[in-house]
mmCIF file of C-alpha atoms in Angstrom:
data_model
loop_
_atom_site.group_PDB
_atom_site.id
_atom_site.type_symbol
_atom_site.label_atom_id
_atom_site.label_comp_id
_atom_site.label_asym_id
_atom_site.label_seq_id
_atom_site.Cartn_x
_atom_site.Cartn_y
_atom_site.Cartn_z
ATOM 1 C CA UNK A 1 102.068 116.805 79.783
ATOM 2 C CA UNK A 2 103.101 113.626 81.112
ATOM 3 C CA UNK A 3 104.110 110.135 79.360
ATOM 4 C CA UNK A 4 103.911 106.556 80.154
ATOM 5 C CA UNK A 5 104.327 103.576 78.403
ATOM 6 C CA UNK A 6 102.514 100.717 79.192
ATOM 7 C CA UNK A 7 102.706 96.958 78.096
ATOM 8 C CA UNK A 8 99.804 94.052 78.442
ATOM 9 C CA UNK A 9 101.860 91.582 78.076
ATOM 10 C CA UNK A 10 100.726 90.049 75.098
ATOM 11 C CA UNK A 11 102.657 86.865 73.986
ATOM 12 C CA UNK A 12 102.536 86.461 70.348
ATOM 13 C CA UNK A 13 104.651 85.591 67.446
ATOM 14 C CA UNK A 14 106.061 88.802 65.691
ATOM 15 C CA UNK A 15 103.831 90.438 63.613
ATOM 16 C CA UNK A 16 106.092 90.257 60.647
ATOM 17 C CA UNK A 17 108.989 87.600 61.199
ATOM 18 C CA UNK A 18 106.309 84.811 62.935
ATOM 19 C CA UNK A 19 108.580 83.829 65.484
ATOM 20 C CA UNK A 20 107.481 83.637 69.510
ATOM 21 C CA UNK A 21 109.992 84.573 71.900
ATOM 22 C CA UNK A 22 109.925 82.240 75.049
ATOM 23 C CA UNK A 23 107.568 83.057 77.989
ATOM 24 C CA UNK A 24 110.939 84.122 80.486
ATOM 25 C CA UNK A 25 112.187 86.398 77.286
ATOM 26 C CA UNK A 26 108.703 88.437 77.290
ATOM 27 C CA UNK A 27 108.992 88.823 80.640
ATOM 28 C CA UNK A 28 112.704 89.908 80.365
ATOM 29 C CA UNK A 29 111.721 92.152 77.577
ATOM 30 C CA UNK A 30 109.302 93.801 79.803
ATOM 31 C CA UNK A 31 111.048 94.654 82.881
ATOM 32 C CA UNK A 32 114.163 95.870 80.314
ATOM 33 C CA UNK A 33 111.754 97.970 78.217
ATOM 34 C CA UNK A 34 110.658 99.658 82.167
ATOM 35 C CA UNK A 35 114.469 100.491 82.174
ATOM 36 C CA UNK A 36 114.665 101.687 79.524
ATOM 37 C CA UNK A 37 112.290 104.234 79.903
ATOM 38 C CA UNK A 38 113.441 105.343 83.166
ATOM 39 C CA UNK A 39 116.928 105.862 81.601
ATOM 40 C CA UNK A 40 115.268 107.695 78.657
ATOM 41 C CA UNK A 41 112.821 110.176 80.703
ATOM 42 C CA UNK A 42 109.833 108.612 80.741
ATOM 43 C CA UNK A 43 107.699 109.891 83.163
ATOM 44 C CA UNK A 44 105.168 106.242 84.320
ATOM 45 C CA UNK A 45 105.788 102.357 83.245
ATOM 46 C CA UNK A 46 102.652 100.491 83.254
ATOM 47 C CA UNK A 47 101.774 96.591 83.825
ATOM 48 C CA UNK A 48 97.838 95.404 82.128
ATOM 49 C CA UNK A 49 96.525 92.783 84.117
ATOM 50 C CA UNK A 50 94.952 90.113 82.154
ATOM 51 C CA UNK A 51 93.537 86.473 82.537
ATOM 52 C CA UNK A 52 93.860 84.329 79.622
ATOM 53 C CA UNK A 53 95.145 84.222 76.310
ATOM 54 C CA UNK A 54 97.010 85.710 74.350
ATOM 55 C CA UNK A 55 98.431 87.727 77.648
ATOM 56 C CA UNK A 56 100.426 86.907 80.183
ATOM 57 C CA UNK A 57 99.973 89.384 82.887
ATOM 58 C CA UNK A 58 97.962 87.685 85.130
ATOM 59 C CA UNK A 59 100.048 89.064 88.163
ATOM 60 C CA UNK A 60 100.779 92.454 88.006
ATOM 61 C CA UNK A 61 102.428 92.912 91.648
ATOM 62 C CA UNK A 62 104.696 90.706 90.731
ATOM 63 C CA UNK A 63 106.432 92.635 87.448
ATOM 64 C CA UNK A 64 105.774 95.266 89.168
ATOM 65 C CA UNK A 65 108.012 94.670 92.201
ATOM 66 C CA UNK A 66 111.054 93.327 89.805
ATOM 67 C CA UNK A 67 110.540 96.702 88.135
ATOM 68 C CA UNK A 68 110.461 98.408 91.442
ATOM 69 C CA UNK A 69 114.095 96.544 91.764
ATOM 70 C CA UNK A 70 115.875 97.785 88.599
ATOM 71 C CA UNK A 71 114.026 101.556 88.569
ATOM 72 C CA UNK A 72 114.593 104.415 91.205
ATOM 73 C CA UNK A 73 112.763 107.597 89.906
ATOM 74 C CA UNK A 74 110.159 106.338 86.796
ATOM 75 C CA UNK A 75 106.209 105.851 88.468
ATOM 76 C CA UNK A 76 104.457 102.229 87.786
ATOM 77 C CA UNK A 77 100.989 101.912 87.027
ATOM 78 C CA UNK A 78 98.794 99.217 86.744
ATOM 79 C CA UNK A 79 97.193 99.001 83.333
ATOM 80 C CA UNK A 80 94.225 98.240 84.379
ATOM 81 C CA UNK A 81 94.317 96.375 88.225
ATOM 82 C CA UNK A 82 90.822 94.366 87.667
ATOM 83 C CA UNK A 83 89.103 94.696 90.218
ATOM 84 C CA UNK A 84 85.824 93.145 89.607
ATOM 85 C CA UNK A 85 87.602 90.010 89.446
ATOM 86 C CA UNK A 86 89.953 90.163 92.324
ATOM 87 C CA UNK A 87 89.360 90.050 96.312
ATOM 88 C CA UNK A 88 90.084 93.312 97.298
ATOM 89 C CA UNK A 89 92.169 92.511 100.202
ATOM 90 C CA UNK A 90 94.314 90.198 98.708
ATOM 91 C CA UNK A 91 94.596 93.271 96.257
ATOM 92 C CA UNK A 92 95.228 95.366 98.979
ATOM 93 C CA UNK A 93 98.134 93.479 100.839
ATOM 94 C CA UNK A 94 99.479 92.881 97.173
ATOM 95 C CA UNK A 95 100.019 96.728 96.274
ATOM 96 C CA UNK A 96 100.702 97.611 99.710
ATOM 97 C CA UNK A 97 103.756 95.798 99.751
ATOM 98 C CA UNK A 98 104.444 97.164 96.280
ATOM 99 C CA UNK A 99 104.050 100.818 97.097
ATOM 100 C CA UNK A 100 106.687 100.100 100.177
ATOM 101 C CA UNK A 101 109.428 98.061 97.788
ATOM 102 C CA UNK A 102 109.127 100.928 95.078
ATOM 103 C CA UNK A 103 109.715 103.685 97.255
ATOM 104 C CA UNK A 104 106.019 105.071 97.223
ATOM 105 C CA UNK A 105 105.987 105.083 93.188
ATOM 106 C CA UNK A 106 102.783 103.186 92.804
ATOM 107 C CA UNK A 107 99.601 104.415 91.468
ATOM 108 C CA UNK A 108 96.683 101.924 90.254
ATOM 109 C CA UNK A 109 94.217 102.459 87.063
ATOM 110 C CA UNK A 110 91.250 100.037 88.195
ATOM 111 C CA UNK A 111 88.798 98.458 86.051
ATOM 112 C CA UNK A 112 86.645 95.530 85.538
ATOM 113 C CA UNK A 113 88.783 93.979 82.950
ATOM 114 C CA UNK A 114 87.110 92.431 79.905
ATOM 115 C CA UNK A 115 86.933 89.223 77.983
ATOM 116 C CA UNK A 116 84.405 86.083 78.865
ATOM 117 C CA UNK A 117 87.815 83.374 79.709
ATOM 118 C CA UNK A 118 88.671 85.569 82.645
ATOM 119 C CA UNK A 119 85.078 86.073 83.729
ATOM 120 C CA UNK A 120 84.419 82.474 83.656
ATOM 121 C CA UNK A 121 87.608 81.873 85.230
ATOM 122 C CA UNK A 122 86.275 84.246 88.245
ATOM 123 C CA UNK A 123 82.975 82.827 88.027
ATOM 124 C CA UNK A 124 82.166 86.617 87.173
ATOM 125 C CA UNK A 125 79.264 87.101 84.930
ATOM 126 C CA UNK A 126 78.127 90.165 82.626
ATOM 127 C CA UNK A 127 75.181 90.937 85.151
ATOM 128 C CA UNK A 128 77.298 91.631 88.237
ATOM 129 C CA UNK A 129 80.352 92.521 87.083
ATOM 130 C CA UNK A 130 79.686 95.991 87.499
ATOM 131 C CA UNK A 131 78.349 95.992 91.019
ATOM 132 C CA UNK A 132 81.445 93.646 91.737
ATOM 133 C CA UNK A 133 84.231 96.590 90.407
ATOM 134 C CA UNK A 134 82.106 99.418 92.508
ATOM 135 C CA UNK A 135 81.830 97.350 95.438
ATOM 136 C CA UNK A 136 85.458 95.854 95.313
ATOM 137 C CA UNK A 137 86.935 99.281 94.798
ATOM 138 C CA UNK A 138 84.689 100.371 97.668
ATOM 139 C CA UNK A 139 86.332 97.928 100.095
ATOM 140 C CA UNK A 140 89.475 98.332 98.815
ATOM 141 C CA UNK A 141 89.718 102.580 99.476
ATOM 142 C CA UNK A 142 88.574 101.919 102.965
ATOM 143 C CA UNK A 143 91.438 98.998 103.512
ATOM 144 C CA UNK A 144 93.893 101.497 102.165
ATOM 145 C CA UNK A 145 92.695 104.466 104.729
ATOM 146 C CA UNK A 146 91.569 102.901 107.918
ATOM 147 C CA UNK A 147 93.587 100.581 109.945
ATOM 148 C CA UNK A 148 90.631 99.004 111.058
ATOM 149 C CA UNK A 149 87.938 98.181 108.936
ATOM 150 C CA UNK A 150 83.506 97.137 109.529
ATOM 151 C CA UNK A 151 82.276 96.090 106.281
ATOM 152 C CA UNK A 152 79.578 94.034 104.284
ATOM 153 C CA UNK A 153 79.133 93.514 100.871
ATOM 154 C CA UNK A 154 77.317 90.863 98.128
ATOM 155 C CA UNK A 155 80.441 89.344 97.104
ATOM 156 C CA UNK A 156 82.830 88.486 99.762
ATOM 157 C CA UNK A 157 82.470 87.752 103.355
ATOM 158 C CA UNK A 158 81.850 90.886 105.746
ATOM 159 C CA UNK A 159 84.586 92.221 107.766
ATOM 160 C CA UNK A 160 84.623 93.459 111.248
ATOM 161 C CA UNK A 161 87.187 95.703 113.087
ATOM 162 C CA UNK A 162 89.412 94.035 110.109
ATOM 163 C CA UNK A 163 93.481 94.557 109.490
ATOM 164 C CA UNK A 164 95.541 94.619 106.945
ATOM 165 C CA UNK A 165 99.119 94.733 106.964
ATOM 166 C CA UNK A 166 101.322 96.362 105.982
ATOM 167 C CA UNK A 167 100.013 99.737 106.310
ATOM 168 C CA UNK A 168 100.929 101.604 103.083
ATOM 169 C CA UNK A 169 103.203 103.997 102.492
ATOM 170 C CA UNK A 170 101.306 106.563 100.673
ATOM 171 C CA UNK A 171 98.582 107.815 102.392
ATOM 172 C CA UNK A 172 96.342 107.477 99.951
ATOM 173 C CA UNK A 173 97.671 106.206 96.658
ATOM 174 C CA UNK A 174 95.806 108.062 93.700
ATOM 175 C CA UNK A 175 93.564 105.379 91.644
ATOM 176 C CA UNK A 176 92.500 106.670 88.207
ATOM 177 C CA UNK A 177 89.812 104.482 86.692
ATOM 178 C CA UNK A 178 90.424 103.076 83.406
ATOM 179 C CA UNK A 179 87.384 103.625 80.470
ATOM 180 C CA UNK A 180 86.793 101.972 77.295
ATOM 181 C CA UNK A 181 83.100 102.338 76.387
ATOM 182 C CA UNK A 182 80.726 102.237 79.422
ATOM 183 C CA UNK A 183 79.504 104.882 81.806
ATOM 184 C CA UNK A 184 80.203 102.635 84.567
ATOM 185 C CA UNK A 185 83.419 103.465 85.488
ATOM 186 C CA UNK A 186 83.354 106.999 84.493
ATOM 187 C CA UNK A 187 80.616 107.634 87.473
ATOM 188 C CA UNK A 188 82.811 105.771 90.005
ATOM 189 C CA UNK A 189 85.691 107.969 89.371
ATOM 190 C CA UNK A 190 83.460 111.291 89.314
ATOM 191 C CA UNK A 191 81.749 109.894 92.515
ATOM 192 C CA UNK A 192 85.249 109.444 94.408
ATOM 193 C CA UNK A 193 86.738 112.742 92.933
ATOM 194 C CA UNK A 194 89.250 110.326 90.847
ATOM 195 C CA UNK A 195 91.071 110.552 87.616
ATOM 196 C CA UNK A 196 89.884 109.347 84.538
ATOM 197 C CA UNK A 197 92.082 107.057 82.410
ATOM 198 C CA UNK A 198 90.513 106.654 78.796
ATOM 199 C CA UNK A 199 91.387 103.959 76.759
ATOM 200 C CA UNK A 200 91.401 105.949 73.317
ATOM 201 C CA UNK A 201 92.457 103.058 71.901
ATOM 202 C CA UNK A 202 90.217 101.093 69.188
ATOM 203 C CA UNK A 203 87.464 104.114 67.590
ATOM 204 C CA UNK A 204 87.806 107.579 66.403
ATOM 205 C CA UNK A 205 87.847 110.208 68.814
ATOM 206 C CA UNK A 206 84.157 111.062 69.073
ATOM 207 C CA UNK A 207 83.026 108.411 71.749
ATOM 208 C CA UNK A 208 86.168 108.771 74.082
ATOM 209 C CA UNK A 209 85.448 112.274 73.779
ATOM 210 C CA UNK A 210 81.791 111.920 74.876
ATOM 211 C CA UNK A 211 82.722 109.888 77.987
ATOM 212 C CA UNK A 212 85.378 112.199 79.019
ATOM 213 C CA UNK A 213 82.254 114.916 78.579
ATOM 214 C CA UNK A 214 80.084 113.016 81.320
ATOM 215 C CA UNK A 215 82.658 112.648 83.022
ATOM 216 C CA UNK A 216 83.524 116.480 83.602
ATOM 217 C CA UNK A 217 79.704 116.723 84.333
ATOM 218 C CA UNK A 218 79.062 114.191 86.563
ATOM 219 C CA UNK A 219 82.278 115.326 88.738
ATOM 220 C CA UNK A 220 80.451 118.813 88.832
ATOM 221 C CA UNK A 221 77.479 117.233 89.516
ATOM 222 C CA UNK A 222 78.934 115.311 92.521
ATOM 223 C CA UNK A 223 79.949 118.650 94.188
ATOM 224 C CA UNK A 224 83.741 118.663 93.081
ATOM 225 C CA UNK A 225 85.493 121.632 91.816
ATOM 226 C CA UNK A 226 85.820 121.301 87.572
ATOM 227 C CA UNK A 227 89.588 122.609 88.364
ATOM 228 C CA UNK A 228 90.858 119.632 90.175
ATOM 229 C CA UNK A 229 89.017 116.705 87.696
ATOM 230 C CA UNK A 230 92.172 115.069 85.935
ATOM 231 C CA UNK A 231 92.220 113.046 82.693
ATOM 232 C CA UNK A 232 94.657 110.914 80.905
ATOM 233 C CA UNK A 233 94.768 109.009 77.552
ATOM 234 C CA UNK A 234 95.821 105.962 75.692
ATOM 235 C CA UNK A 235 97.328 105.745 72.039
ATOM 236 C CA UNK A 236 96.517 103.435 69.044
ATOM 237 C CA UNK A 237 99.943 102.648 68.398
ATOM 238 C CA UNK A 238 103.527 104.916 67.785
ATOM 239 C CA UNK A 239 106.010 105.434 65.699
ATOM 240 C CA UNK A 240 108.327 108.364 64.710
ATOM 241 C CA UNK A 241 111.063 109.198 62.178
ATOM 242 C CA UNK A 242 112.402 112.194 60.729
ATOM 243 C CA UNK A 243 109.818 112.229 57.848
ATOM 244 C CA UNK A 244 106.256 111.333 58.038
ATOM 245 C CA UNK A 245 107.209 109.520 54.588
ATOM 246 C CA UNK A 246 109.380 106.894 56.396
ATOM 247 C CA UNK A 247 107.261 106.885 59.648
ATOM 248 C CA UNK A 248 104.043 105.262 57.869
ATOM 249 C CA UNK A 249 106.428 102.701 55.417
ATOM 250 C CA UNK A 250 107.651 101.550 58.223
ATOM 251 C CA UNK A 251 104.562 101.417 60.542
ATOM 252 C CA UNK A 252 102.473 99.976 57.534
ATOM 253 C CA UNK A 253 103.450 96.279 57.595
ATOM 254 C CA UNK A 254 103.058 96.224 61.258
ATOM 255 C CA UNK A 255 99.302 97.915 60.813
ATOM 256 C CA UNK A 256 98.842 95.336 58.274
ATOM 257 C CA UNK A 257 99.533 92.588 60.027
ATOM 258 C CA UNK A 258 97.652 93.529 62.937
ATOM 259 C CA UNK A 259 94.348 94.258 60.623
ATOM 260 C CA UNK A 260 94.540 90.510 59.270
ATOM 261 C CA UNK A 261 95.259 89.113 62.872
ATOM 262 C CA UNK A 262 91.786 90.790 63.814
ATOM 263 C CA UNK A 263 89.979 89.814 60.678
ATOM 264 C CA UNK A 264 90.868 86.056 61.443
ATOM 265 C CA UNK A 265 89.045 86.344 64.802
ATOM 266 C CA UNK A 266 86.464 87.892 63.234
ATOM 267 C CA UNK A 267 86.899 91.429 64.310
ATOM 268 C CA UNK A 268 85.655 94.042 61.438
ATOM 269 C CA UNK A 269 88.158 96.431 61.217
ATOM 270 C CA UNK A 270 87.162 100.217 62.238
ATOM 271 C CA UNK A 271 89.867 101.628 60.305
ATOM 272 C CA UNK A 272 90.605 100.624 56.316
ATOM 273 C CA UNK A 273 94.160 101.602 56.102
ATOM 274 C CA UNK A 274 97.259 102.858 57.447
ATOM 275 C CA UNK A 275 96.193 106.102 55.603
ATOM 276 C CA UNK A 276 92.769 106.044 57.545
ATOM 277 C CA UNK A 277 94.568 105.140 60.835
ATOM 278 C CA UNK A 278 96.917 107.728 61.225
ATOM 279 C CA UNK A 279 94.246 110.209 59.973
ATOM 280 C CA UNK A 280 91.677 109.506 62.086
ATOM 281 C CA UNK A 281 92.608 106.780 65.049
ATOM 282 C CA UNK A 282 94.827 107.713 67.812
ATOM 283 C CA UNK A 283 97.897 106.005 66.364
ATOM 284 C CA UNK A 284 100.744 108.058 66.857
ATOM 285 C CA UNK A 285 102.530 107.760 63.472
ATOM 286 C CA UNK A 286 104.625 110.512 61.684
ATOM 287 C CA UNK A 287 106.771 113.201 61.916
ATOM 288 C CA UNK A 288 107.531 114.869 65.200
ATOM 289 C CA UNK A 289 105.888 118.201 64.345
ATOM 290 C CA UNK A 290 102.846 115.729 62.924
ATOM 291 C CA UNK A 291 102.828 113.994 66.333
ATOM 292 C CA UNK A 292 103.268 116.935 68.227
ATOM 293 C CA UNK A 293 100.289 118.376 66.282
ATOM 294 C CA UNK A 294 97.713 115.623 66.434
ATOM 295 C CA UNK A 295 98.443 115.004 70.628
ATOM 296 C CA UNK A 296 97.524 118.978 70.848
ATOM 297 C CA UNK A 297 94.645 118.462 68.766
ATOM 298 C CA UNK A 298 93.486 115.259 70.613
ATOM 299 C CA UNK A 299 94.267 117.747 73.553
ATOM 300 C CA UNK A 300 91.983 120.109 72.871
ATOM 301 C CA UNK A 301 88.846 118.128 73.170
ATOM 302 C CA UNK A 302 90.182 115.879 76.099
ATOM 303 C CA UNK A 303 91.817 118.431 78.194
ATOM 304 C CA UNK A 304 94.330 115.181 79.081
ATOM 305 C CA UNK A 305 97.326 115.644 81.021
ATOM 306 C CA UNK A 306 98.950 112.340 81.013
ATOM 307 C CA UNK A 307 98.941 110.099 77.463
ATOM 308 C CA UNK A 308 100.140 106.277 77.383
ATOM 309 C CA UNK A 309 102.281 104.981 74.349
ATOM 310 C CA UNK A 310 103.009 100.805 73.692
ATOM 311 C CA UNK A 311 106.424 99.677 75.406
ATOM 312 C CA UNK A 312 106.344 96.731 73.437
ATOM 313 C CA UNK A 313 108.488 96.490 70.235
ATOM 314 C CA UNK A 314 105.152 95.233 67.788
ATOM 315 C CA UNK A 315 107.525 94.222 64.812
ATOM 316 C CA UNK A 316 109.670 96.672 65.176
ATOM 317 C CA UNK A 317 113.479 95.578 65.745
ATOM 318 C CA UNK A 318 115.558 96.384 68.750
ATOM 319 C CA UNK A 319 117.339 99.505 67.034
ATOM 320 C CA UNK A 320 114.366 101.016 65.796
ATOM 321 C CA UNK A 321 112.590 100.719 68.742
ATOM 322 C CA UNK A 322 114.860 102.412 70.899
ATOM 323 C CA UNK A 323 115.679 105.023 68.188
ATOM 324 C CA UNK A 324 112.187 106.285 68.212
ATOM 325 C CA UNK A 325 111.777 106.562 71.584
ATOM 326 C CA UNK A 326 114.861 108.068 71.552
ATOM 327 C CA UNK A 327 113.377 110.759 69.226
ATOM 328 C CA UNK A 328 109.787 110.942 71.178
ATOM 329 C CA UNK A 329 111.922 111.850 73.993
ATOM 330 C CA UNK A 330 114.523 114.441 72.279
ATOM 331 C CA UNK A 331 111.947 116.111 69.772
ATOM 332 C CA UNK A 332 108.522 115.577 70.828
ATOM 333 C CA UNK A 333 108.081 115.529 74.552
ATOM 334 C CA UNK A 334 109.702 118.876 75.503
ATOM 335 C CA UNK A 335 107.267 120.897 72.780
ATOM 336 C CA UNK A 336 104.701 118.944 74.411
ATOM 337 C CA UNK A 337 105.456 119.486 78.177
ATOM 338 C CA UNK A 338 105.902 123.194 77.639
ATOM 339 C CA UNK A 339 102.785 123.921 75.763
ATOM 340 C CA UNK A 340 100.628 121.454 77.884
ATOM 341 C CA UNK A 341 100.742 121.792 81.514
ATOM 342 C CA UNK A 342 100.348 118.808 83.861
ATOM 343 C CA UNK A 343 100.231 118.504 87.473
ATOM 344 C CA UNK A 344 102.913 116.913 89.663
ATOM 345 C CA UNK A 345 102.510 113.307 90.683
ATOM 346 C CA UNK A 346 101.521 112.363 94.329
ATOM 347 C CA UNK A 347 105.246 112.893 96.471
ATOM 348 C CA UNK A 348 107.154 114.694 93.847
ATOM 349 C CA UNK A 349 107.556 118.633 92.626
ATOM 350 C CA UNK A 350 107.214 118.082 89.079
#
């Protein structure tokens, strides 16, 4: 198994001590919490991409490339590039010139993004945003394999014997296709023969597990061999300590907060407790052998290679933050790479 952690930038007060850091600090944090898991063994760094409050990652290439800077070996991701919203050549020249500043390290996990600022923002609406992620992503592969591109669309202006420069350096990149709830982008990704990047994030297991179901079948379905389909997986949250005693004390106020931040906007909470979360969400949140346990478990009905955790602190302070990564890394990820197997990334042997 493999392991990223990935941040969306959010840019909110601490859940427990209320105070904000400054916009350049979050940004700092970011790029240091990228080295820090290239320094710790971490094998992916991801970037969200979102457009308007409370985030701040509206420009993913551009993290990205400072990351690119301070990292050698660690992949980046995109977590999740929108598409839907985006003109897919500007997206292309963007993440071509990324994939050539970090070495060929790149790979994208596309989506259509959610939330109605950034739609209205894009002048994308619920009816074709859809049809705009299929047909962006359409353009988009053919930019990053042909040198010269003839194409029409709905939503941007046609393009005849087109280029784009710079060429890329990989040749192709591997896009997974990020999945919350909808069918939608589960088909594109069977349809292409790409990974599937669930989001695992907010309900039990059940309706992840469905959608990873269809889309096993519809890869089958679209002629591709069930062997090469590849599947990765989002967390609820993490944290480990030596007991699972001091692992949920210390998680619980940080849970807590986060249940009355989402019952101010009105969100009814799906789980009741830190009790219910860590027993049935895909919070992360115990002992090793516990977390070791529940990821095989989880594993078991996903068939995932790859899972995600949060890079960003959430209440935690500096010291415990790097203390139980430390301890993911040291007690957790070695039982987990030897008793799930995971293929190699594009350009590497392991």
């Amino acid at each position: 198994m493999k392991f990223l952690l990935i941040t969306l930038i959010t840019h909110l007060p601490d859940p427990l001590t209320g105070v904000r850091q400054s916009t350049t600090q979050r940004f700092r944090d970011v790029v240091d919490n990228a080295v820090l898991a290239e320094e710790l063994g971490f094998d992916g760094y991801g970037v969200g991409e979102r457009h308007e409050r409370p985030f701040i990652s509206s420009s993913p290439p551009v993290v990205l490339s400072h990351i690119a800077a301070r990292t050698s070996r660690i992949r980046l991701f995109t977590a999740v590039t929108t598409l839907a919203l985006l003109d897919p050549v500007r997206a292309f020249e963007d993440y071509s010139t990324l994939d050539h500043l970090s070495g060929g390290r790149l790979e994208l996990i596309i989506g259509k993004g959610n939330g109605a600022a950034q739609r209205t923002l894009y002048h994308v609406t619920p009816d074709d945003q859809w049809d705009r992620n299929r047909e962006s992503y359409e353009l988009f592969r053919q930019l990053w394999r042909s040198d010269s591109v003839t194409w029409s669309g709905r939503f941007r202006p046609a393009l005849e014997n087109a280029e784009t420069w710079p060429r890329p350096l990989q040749q192709p990149i591997r896009v997974w296709h990020g999945s919350a709830t909808s069918r939608e982008s589960v088909d594109l990704a069977a349809r292409f023969g790409d990974p599937l990047f669930s989001a695992n994030v907010s309900n039990p297991i059940e309706p992840y597990a469905e959608l990873i179901d269809y889309y096993r079948a519809q890869w089958a379905r679209y002629g591709h061999d069930p062997a090469d389909a590849l599947v990765g997986a989002g967390t609820a949250g993490y944290y480990a300590a030596k007991t699972s005693q001091e692992a949920v004390e210390v998680w619980r106020p940080i849970f807590e907060a986060r249940q009355a931040a989402f019952q101010r906007l009105g969100v009814a909470p799906v789980f009741t407790s830190v009790e219910d979360a860590v027993e049935r969400s895909s919070a992360l949140v115990g002992s090793p052998q516990q977390i070791i346990e529940k990821v095989q478990r989880y594993h078991e009905r996903f068939g995932h290679e790859v899972i995600h955790l949060h890079a960003d602190r959430d209440g935690l302070t500096e010291k415990q933050h790097r203390a139980t990564l430390e301890l993911f890394q040291s007690d957790i990820a070695p039982a987990l790479r030897a008793s799930i197997p995971s293929r190699p990334f594009p350009g590497s042997l392991a």
